[in-house]
Amino acid sequence: DIVMTQTPLSSPVTLGQPAAISCRSSQSLVHSDGNTYLSWLQQRPGQPPRLLIYKTSKRFSGVPDRFTGSGAGTDFTLKISRVEAEDVGVYSCMQATQFPRTFGQGTKVEIK
Amino acid sequence: EVHLVESGGGLVQPGGSLRLSCAASGFSFSIYAMSWVRQAPGKGLEWVSAISDSGDKTYYADSVVKGRFTISRDNSKSTVYLQLNSLRAEDTAVYYCTKEWYPELDVWGKGTTVTVSS
């Protein structure tokens, strides 16, 4: 199974400041079709997860442009350019390149 | 609007069984694969199982399932199921139904809670 490792696990951020979360996979996420199926999900307190970023860097419908995904191979990053109060929650990376799908441990973003 | 509504969770004794259901609406159910993901209290997300659009292919997290869970679907009812057998305390979690979108998980239900306790 592919192991997904996120850092940091907790990220206290000042409103309006940037935040970055790293996700590393134990093997390359490049699929045989050439795509890299790495996604980022946001889970606000008390809510189900929500897809933010898919295929490493594509913003899902309705996601603000302050969220940016990047990376390749085994190293990926989610950046929030200016954190807003509604961004508080847990962010998880997930690989869908192979079965079983696997998630990172989750990174808790909170306001300082 | 796209909706996934899970049901069937509850309190069950160790060794017991439950059948979770997920009713889908607002999209062409029969052309999408579906997955179940769970989240134990205070823990991260854990993928459990997936089923292809036609139902002919199924996938499981072997480390989690160990032959105890079975995924199935009824396209005529736009519903996907997860049969949980031989339940253990560590299966206690919120179980989310999700829609696979080539192949990311783009739609999530609100979840149904399974509690395994005597």
Short mmCIF file of C-alpha atoms in Angstrom, two decimals:
data_model
loop_
_atom_site.label_atom_id
_atom_site.label_comp_id
_atom_site.label_asym_id
_atom_site.label_seq_id
_atom_site.Cartn_x
_atom_site.Cartn_y
_atom_site.Cartn_z
CA ASP A 1 0.00 0.00 0.00
CA ILE A 2 1.12 3.57 -0.66
CA VAL A 3 1.83 5.44 2.55
CA MET A 4 0.96 9.14 2.58
CA THR A 5 2.82 11.32 5.09
CA GLN A 6 1.74 14.88 5.83
CA THR A 7 3.65 17.64 7.58
CA PRO A 8 2.99 19.49 9.74
CA LEU A 9 0.16 17.81 11.61
CA SER A 10 -0.85 21.12 13.14
CA SER A 11 -0.58 24.59 11.66
CA PRO A 12 -1.55 27.65 13.73
CA VAL A 13 -1.86 30.57 11.33
CA THR A 14 -2.59 34.27 11.67
CA LEU A 15 -5.59 35.47 9.67
CA GLY A 16 -4.48 36.83 6.33
CA GLN A 17 -1.17 34.98 6.41
CA PRO A 18 -0.20 32.07 4.16
CA ALA A 19 -0.14 28.41 5.12
CA ALA A 20 1.47 25.41 3.47
CA ILE A 21 0.99 21.69 3.97
CA SER A 22 3.29 19.03 2.60
CA CYS A 23 2.31 15.53 1.54
CA ARG A 24 4.80 12.84 0.60
CA SER A 25 3.97 9.44 -0.85
CA SER A 26 6.02 6.28 -0.37
CA GLN A 27 6.07 5.70 -4.12
CA SER A 28 5.40 7.67 -7.27
CA LEU A 29 1.77 8.63 -7.86
CA VAL A 30 2.13 8.81 -11.62
CA HIS A 31 -0.54 6.54 -13.08
CA SER A 32 0.00 4.45 -16.20
CA ASP A 33 -2.32 6.89 -18.00
CA GLY A 34 0.13 9.71 -17.28
CA ASN A 35 -1.99 11.47 -14.68
CA THR A 36 -1.04 11.98 -11.06
CA TYR A 37 -4.08 11.34 -8.89
CA LEU A 38 -3.25 13.32 -5.79
CA SER A 39 -6.11 15.25 -4.22
CA TRP A 40 -6.59 17.50 -1.23
CA LEU A 41 -9.69 17.47 0.92
CA GLN A 42 -10.88 19.94 3.53
CA GLN A 43 -12.94 18.89 6.53
CA ARG A 44 -14.44 21.72 8.54
CA PRO A 45 -15.45 20.94 12.12
CA GLY A 46 -18.54 18.74 12.22
CA GLN A 47 -18.77 18.41 8.45
CA PRO A 48 -17.92 15.72 5.91
CA PRO A 49 -14.80 16.12 3.78
CA ARG A 50 -14.94 18.30 0.69
CA LEU A 51 -12.78 17.99 -2.42
CA LEU A 52 -10.55 21.05 -2.92
CA ILE A 53 -7.83 20.00 -5.36
CA TYR A 54 -7.65 17.06 -7.77
CA LYS A 55 -4.94 15.77 -10.11
CA THR A 56 -2.33 17.55 -7.96
CA SER A 57 -3.14 21.09 -8.99
CA LYS A 58 -6.67 21.44 -10.39
CA ARG A 59 -9.06 23.44 -8.29
CA PHE A 60 -12.47 21.77 -7.87
CA SER A 61 -15.66 23.65 -8.67
CA GLY A 62 -16.35 26.50 -6.27
CA VAL A 63 -12.97 26.37 -4.53
CA PRO A 64 -11.48 29.84 -3.93
CA ASP A 65 -8.33 30.66 -5.82
CA ARG A 66 -6.39 31.22 -2.60
CA PHE A 67 -6.01 27.41 -2.55
CA THR A 68 -3.20 26.10 -4.77
CA GLY A 69 -1.93 22.56 -5.21
CA SER A 70 1.44 21.68 -6.65
CA GLY A 71 4.00 18.91 -6.82
CA ALA A 72 4.98 15.85 -8.78
CA GLY A 73 6.06 12.27 -8.31
CA THR A 74 6.13 11.78 -4.54
CA ASP A 75 6.16 15.33 -3.16
CA PHE A 76 3.11 17.56 -3.06
CA THR A 77 2.05 20.82 -1.42
CA LEU A 78 -1.18 22.61 -0.65
CA LYS A 79 -0.87 26.35 -0.14
CA ILE A 80 -3.40 28.79 1.18
CA SER A 81 -2.31 32.28 0.13
CA ARG A 82 -4.21 34.18 2.82
CA VAL A 83 -5.95 32.17 5.51
CA GLU A 84 -9.52 33.15 6.30
CA ALA A 85 -11.61 32.13 9.30
CA GLU A 86 -13.65 29.70 7.18
CA ASP A 87 -10.46 27.78 6.32
CA VAL A 88 -10.21 26.33 9.82
CA GLY A 89 -10.34 22.57 9.70
CA VAL A 90 -8.40 19.46 8.81
CA TYR A 91 -6.75 19.08 5.41
CA SER A 92 -5.95 15.63 4.06
CA CYS A 93 -4.15 14.46 0.97
CA MET A 94 -5.31 11.32 -0.79
CA GLN A 95 -3.86 9.20 -3.56
CA ALA A 96 -6.19 7.62 -6.09
CA THR A 97 -3.48 6.28 -8.38
CA GLN A 98 -3.86 2.74 -7.12
CA PHE A 99 -5.97 0.59 -4.82
CA PRO A 100 -6.23 0.73 -1.91
CA ARG A 101 -6.74 4.48 -1.87
CA THR A 102 -4.79 5.97 1.01
CA PHE A 103 -4.95 9.22 2.95
CA GLY A 104 -2.43 11.31 4.82
CA GLN A 105 -2.92 11.64 8.57
CA GLY A 106 -4.52 15.08 8.21
CA THR A 107 -3.24 18.56 9.10
CA LYS A 108 -5.21 20.72 11.46
CA VAL A 109 -5.27 24.38 10.44
CA GLU A 110 -6.29 26.73 13.22
CA ILE A 111 -6.17 30.45 13.83
CA LYS A 112 -3.54 31.78 16.22
CA GLU B 1 -28.26 18.91 -6.93
CA VAL B 2 -26.05 15.92 -6.20
CA HIS B 3 -26.81 14.11 -2.95
CA LEU B 4 -25.58 11.03 -1.14
CA VAL B 5 -27.53 9.95 1.93
CA GLU B 6 -26.21 7.17 4.11
CA SER B 7 -28.29 5.10 6.49
CA GLY B 8 -28.11 1.87 8.44
CA GLY B 9 -25.63 2.79 11.14
CA GLY B 10 -26.23 2.17 14.81
CA LEU B 11 -25.06 0.42 17.94
CA VAL B 12 -24.08 -3.23 17.50
CA GLN B 13 -22.37 -5.75 19.73
CA PRO B 14 -18.94 -7.13 18.88
CA GLY B 15 -19.32 -9.92 16.35
CA GLY B 16 -22.54 -8.45 15.02
CA SER B 17 -23.51 -7.26 11.56
CA LEU B 18 -24.89 -4.15 9.91
CA ARG B 19 -25.83 -3.20 6.38
CA LEU B 20 -25.12 0.36 5.39
CA SER B 21 -26.98 1.94 2.48
CA CYS B 22 -26.23 5.03 0.44
CA ALA B 23 -28.97 6.54 -1.70
CA ALA B 24 -27.73 8.72 -4.53
CA SER B 25 -29.58 11.43 -6.43
CA GLY B 26 -28.86 14.25 -8.84
CA PHE B 27 -26.46 12.40 -11.13
CA SER B 28 -26.30 9.38 -13.43
CA PHE B 29 -25.50 6.86 -10.72
CA SER B 30 -24.88 3.92 -13.03
CA ILE B 31 -21.86 5.49 -14.78
CA TYR B 32 -19.81 6.22 -11.66
CA ALA B 33 -17.82 4.05 -9.32
CA MET B 34 -18.61 4.51 -5.64
CA SER B 35 -16.53 4.21 -2.48
CA TRP B 36 -16.88 3.99 1.28
CA VAL B 37 -14.50 5.87 3.57
CA ARG B 38 -14.59 5.77 7.35
CA GLN B 39 -13.36 7.99 10.15
CA ALA B 40 -12.90 6.72 13.68
CA PRO B 41 -13.57 9.23 16.49
CA GLY B 42 -10.84 11.88 16.51
CA LYS B 43 -8.91 10.11 13.76
CA GLY B 44 -8.15 10.62 10.09
CA LEU B 45 -9.89 9.33 6.99
CA GLU B 46 -9.55 5.65 6.07
CA TRP B 47 -10.61 4.28 2.69
CA VAL B 48 -12.60 1.05 3.03
CA SER B 49 -13.94 -0.17 -0.30
CA ALA B 50 -14.94 0.75 -3.85
CA ILE B 51 -17.17 -0.72 -6.54
CA SER B 52 -17.10 -0.11 -10.28
CA ASP B 53 -19.96 1.53 -12.14
CA SER B 54 -21.47 -1.77 -13.27
CA GLY B 55 -20.67 -3.55 -10.03
CA ASP B 56 -18.46 -6.19 -11.63
CA LYS B 57 -15.30 -5.03 -9.88
CA THR B 58 -14.86 -4.52 -6.17
CA TYR B 59 -11.88 -3.33 -4.17
CA TYR B 60 -11.13 -3.45 -0.46
CA ALA B 61 -8.60 -2.19 2.03
CA ASP B 62 -7.46 -5.65 3.04
CA SER B 63 -5.82 -4.39 6.21
CA VAL B 64 -9.19 -3.01 7.32
CA VAL B 65 -11.70 -5.44 5.91
CA LYS B 66 -10.00 -8.83 6.18
CA GLY B 67 -12.90 -10.52 4.40
CA ARG B 68 -15.54 -9.12 6.75
CA PHE B 69 -17.09 -6.40 4.58
CA THR B 70 -18.87 -6.65 1.23
CA ILE B 71 -19.70 -3.78 -1.09
CA SER B 72 -22.52 -4.01 -3.62
CA ARG B 73 -24.81 -1.75 -5.62
CA ASP B 74 -28.23 -1.67 -7.21
CA ASN B 75 -28.19 0.71 -10.15
CA SER B 76 -31.97 0.44 -10.54
CA LYS B 77 -32.28 1.97 -7.08
CA SER B 78 -29.24 4.31 -7.31
CA THR B 79 -28.01 2.78 -4.08
CA VAL B 80 -24.70 1.37 -2.90
CA TYR B 81 -24.39 -0.91 0.11
CA LEU B 82 -21.72 -1.97 2.56
CA GLN B 83 -22.35 -5.17 4.49
CA LEU B 84 -20.37 -5.21 7.71
CA ASN B 85 -19.87 -8.59 9.42
CA SER B 86 -17.89 -9.77 12.45
CA LEU B 87 -17.71 -6.22 13.72
CA ARG B 88 -15.05 -5.21 16.20
CA ALA B 89 -14.64 -2.23 18.51
CA GLU B 90 -12.06 -0.77 16.10
CA ASP B 91 -14.73 -0.60 13.38
CA THR B 92 -16.45 2.16 15.35
CA ALA B 93 -16.49 5.13 13.00
CA VAL B 94 -18.49 7.45 10.82
CA TYR B 95 -18.88 5.73 7.45
CA TYR B 96 -19.03 8.07 4.46
CA CYS B 97 -20.34 7.18 1.04
CA THR B 98 -18.47 8.91 -1.77
CA LYS B 99 -18.75 9.23 -5.53
CA GLU B 100 -15.68 8.50 -7.58
CA TRP B 101 -14.93 11.07 -10.25
CA TYR B 102 -12.32 9.56 -12.51
CA PRO B 103 -11.13 8.57 -9.83
CA GLU B 104 -11.07 11.34 -7.23
CA LEU B 105 -13.76 11.49 -4.55
CA ASP B 106 -15.80 14.53 -5.51
CA VAL B 107 -19.07 14.08 -3.61
CA TRP B 108 -19.43 12.96 -0.01
CA GLY B 109 -22.47 12.11 2.07
CA LYS B 110 -22.89 13.32 5.64
CA GLY B 111 -22.04 9.87 6.97
CA THR B 112 -23.66 7.27 9.18
CA THR B 113 -22.28 6.34 12.58
CA VAL B 114 -21.42 2.75 13.49
CA THR B 115 -20.71 2.02 17.15
CA VAL B 116 -19.47 -1.43 18.13
CA SER B 117 -19.80 -1.96 21.85
CA SER B 118 -21.20 -4.42 24.34
#
